Short mmCIF file of C-alpha atoms in Angstrom, two decimals:
data_model
loop_
_atom_site.label_atom_id
_atom_site.label_comp_id
_atom_site.label_asym_id
_atom_site.label_seq_id
_atom_site.Cartn_x
_atom_site.Cartn_y
_atom_site.Cartn_z
CA MET A 1 110.49 -173.96 -10.81
CA ALA A 2 112.61 -172.21 -8.35
CA GLU A 3 116.30 -172.07 -8.99
CA ALA A 4 118.39 -173.86 -6.30
CA THR A 5 121.08 -171.62 -4.89
CA LEU A 6 123.67 -172.29 -2.28
CA ASN A 7 124.20 -169.51 0.22
CA LEU A 8 127.30 -168.98 2.39
CA PRO A 9 125.94 -170.23 5.79
CA SER A 10 124.70 -173.51 4.33
CA LEU A 11 128.04 -173.97 2.49
CA LEU A 12 129.98 -173.47 5.77
CA LEU A 13 127.66 -175.89 7.58
CA PHE A 14 128.20 -178.51 4.87
CA LEU A 15 132.00 -178.13 5.03
CA GLY A 16 131.98 -178.38 8.82
CA ILE A 17 129.91 -181.56 8.79
CA ALA A 18 132.12 -183.05 6.07
CA PHE A 19 135.29 -182.20 8.03
CA PHE A 20 134.09 -183.82 11.25
CA THR A 21 132.75 -186.86 9.41
CA ILE A 22 136.07 -187.46 7.62
CA ARG A 23 137.99 -186.85 10.83
CA TYR A 24 135.82 -189.32 12.72
CA PHE A 25 136.15 -192.13 10.19
CA PHE A 26 139.82 -191.73 9.29
CA PHE A 27 141.46 -190.37 12.43
CA GLY A 28 139.04 -191.37 15.20
CA SER A 29 140.29 -194.93 15.65
CA SER A 30 143.92 -194.01 16.42
CA SER A 31 143.05 -191.27 18.92
CA SER A 32 140.52 -193.46 20.72
CA SER A 33 143.04 -196.29 21.06
CA ASN A 34 145.46 -193.86 22.71
CA ARG A 35 142.81 -192.98 25.27
CA ARG A 36 142.14 -196.63 26.07
CA ARG A 37 145.79 -197.50 26.60
CA GLN A 38 146.81 -197.46 30.25
CA PRO A 39 149.37 -194.83 31.24
CA VAL A 40 152.84 -196.07 32.06
CA VAL A 41 153.56 -195.70 35.78
CA ASP A 42 156.86 -194.14 36.71
CA PRO A 43 158.91 -196.55 38.90
CA ALA A 44 159.97 -193.56 41.02
CA GLN A 45 156.30 -193.05 41.97
CA VAL A 46 155.99 -196.71 42.95
CA ASP A 47 159.19 -196.41 45.02
CA HIS A 48 157.88 -193.27 46.70
CA VAL A 49 154.62 -194.94 47.79
CA ALA A 50 156.45 -198.17 48.74
CA GLN A 51 158.76 -196.22 51.05
CA MET A 52 155.77 -194.66 52.80
CA PHE A 53 153.86 -197.94 53.04
CA PRO A 54 156.29 -200.89 53.03
CA GLN A 55 153.50 -203.32 53.96
CA LEU A 56 151.94 -202.93 50.49
CA SER A 57 153.13 -204.95 47.55
CA ARG A 58 154.72 -203.09 44.68
CA ARG A 59 152.32 -204.75 42.27
CA ASP A 60 149.27 -203.42 44.12
CA ILE A 61 150.81 -199.95 44.28
CA GLN A 62 151.55 -200.00 40.57
CA TRP A 63 148.01 -201.19 39.79
CA ASP A 64 146.45 -198.40 41.85
CA LEU A 65 148.71 -195.74 40.35
CA GLN A 66 147.78 -196.98 36.90
CA ARG A 67 144.08 -196.91 37.81
CA ASN A 68 144.12 -193.31 39.01
CA GLY A 69 146.36 -191.87 36.30
CA GLY A 70 149.63 -191.85 38.25
CA SER A 71 148.42 -189.76 41.19
CA VAL A 72 150.59 -190.55 44.21
CA GLN A 73 148.37 -188.33 46.33
CA ALA A 74 145.22 -190.30 45.46
CA THR A 75 146.94 -193.61 46.24
CA THR A 76 148.26 -192.26 49.54
CA GLU A 77 144.83 -190.91 50.50
CA ARG A 78 143.24 -194.27 49.69
CA VAL A 79 145.70 -196.10 51.96
CA LEU A 80 145.51 -193.56 54.80
CA SER A 81 141.71 -193.51 54.76
CA GLY A 82 141.74 -197.23 55.54
CA ARG A 83 140.08 -198.33 52.32
CA GLY A 84 143.20 -200.12 51.15
CA LEU A 85 144.17 -200.72 47.57
CA GLU A 86 142.15 -202.77 45.16
CA VAL A 87 143.88 -205.98 44.19
CA PRO A 88 144.20 -206.53 40.45
CA LEU A 89 142.88 -209.69 38.88
CA GLN A 90 145.51 -212.40 38.84
CA PRO A 91 146.68 -213.09 35.28
CA PRO A 92 146.96 -216.75 34.30
CA PRO A 93 150.43 -218.14 35.03
CA SER A 94 152.62 -218.18 31.96
CA SER A 95 155.48 -220.54 31.18
CA ALA A 96 157.94 -217.66 30.74
CA PRO A 97 159.02 -215.88 33.92
CA ALA A 98 157.64 -212.35 33.76
CA SER A 99 159.37 -210.53 36.55
CA THR A 100 159.63 -206.78 36.15
CA PHE A 101 161.12 -206.32 39.61
CA SER A 102 163.77 -208.95 40.30
CA SER A 103 164.64 -207.58 43.71
CA PRO A 104 163.37 -204.52 45.49
CA PRO A 105 165.92 -201.74 45.44
CA LYS A 106 167.55 -200.84 48.71
CA PRO A 107 166.11 -197.67 50.17
CA SER A 108 168.31 -194.67 49.56
CA HIS A 109 167.67 -193.44 53.11
CA PRO A 110 168.44 -195.46 56.21
CA ASP A 111 166.07 -195.53 59.17
CA LEU A 112 164.97 -192.24 60.73
CA ILE A 113 167.26 -192.57 63.75
CA THR A 114 170.29 -192.69 61.46
CA ARG A 115 168.93 -190.12 59.02
CA TYR A 116 168.37 -187.50 61.73
CA ASN A 117 171.42 -188.53 63.81
CA LEU A 118 169.39 -189.37 66.93
CA LYS A 119 171.45 -192.30 68.31
CA SER A 120 172.72 -190.26 71.25
CA LYS A 121 169.21 -189.06 72.14
CA LEU A 122 167.75 -192.57 71.91
CA SER A 123 169.54 -193.72 75.05
CA ALA A 124 168.52 -190.58 76.98
CA PRO A 125 165.28 -190.72 79.00
CA PRO A 126 162.22 -189.18 77.32
CA THR A 127 161.59 -185.52 78.06
CA PRO A 128 158.36 -184.85 79.94
CA ILE A 129 155.65 -183.00 78.03
CA GLU A 130 154.52 -179.79 79.65
CA GLU A 131 150.80 -179.72 80.40
CA ASP A 132 148.45 -176.86 81.18
CA LYS A 133 145.85 -176.79 83.97
CA ALA A 134 143.31 -178.79 81.94
CA GLY A 135 145.78 -181.66 81.46
CA ALA A 136 146.26 -181.12 77.73
CA PRO A 137 149.75 -180.76 76.30
CA LYS A 138 150.86 -177.15 76.41
CA ALA A 139 151.11 -175.60 72.94
CA GLN A 140 154.15 -173.48 72.30
CA ALA A 141 153.60 -170.12 70.64
CA TRP A 142 154.44 -169.86 66.97
CA SER A 143 157.44 -167.60 66.62
CA GLN A 144 157.85 -164.88 64.01
CA ASN A 145 161.53 -165.77 63.70
CA LYS A 146 162.21 -168.32 60.98
CA LEU A 147 165.16 -169.91 62.81
CA GLU A 148 163.14 -170.38 66.02
CA ARG A 149 160.30 -171.99 64.05
CA GLN A 150 162.75 -174.30 62.31
CA ALA A 151 164.34 -175.31 65.63
CA LEU A 152 160.92 -175.91 67.19
CA LEU A 153 159.76 -178.07 64.26
CA GLN A 154 163.03 -180.00 64.28
CA LYS A 155 162.64 -180.66 68.02
CA ARG A 156 159.07 -181.87 67.49
CA ARG A 157 160.18 -184.14 64.67
CA GLU A 158 162.96 -185.62 66.81
CA GLU A 159 160.54 -186.18 69.70
CA MET A 160 158.04 -187.90 67.42
CA VAL A 161 160.69 -190.19 65.91
CA LEU A 162 162.11 -191.08 69.34
CA ASN A 163 158.64 -191.71 70.84
CA ALA A 164 157.71 -193.92 67.92
CA ARG A 165 160.95 -195.89 68.31
CA ARG A 166 160.36 -196.33 72.05
CA LYS A 167 156.79 -197.53 71.47
CA MET A 168 158.00 -199.99 68.85
CA GLU A 169 160.67 -201.33 71.22
CA GLU A 170 158.06 -201.72 73.99
CA LYS A 171 155.80 -203.70 71.68
CA GLU A 172 158.71 -205.94 70.69
CA ARG A 173 159.53 -206.56 74.36
CA GLU A 174 155.88 -207.44 75.07
CA LYS A 175 155.85 -209.99 72.23
CA LYS A 176 158.86 -211.84 73.68
#
């Protein structure tokens, strides 16, 4: 009969299989339970999305952030694309009050008019938008100077905030 010998490659293969088998049976259950556990959502992320979209409930925002791994960008994209957020299943009512958010915190920033100090410009009549020959709004050239670019962007931001406020006030007047 032939003598059975164990060569080095087969010994290494046996040790590798034994290592992974022991690791799977003894350490596999704890690492797989960590993967199944839902990540904890940072309340600052929920606040950030709630400030952008106050019409959404904090619970729905938290559910969506938990679903997508805490990505504020993915939640924002889902809302802006018009798909809306998925509503979590309603848990059965319990006898103990389980309220994680007793009252929504006050926003740290006031409205945009106050934030950008635009009260004086709100009462002024809107500035007309320059148009080219085709009737489209005239685009201003992008300056190479950083200060000019900053002033131009600030002016655009102020115009957008003021126009949005005026439109909102017109809608409110039409409702009355």
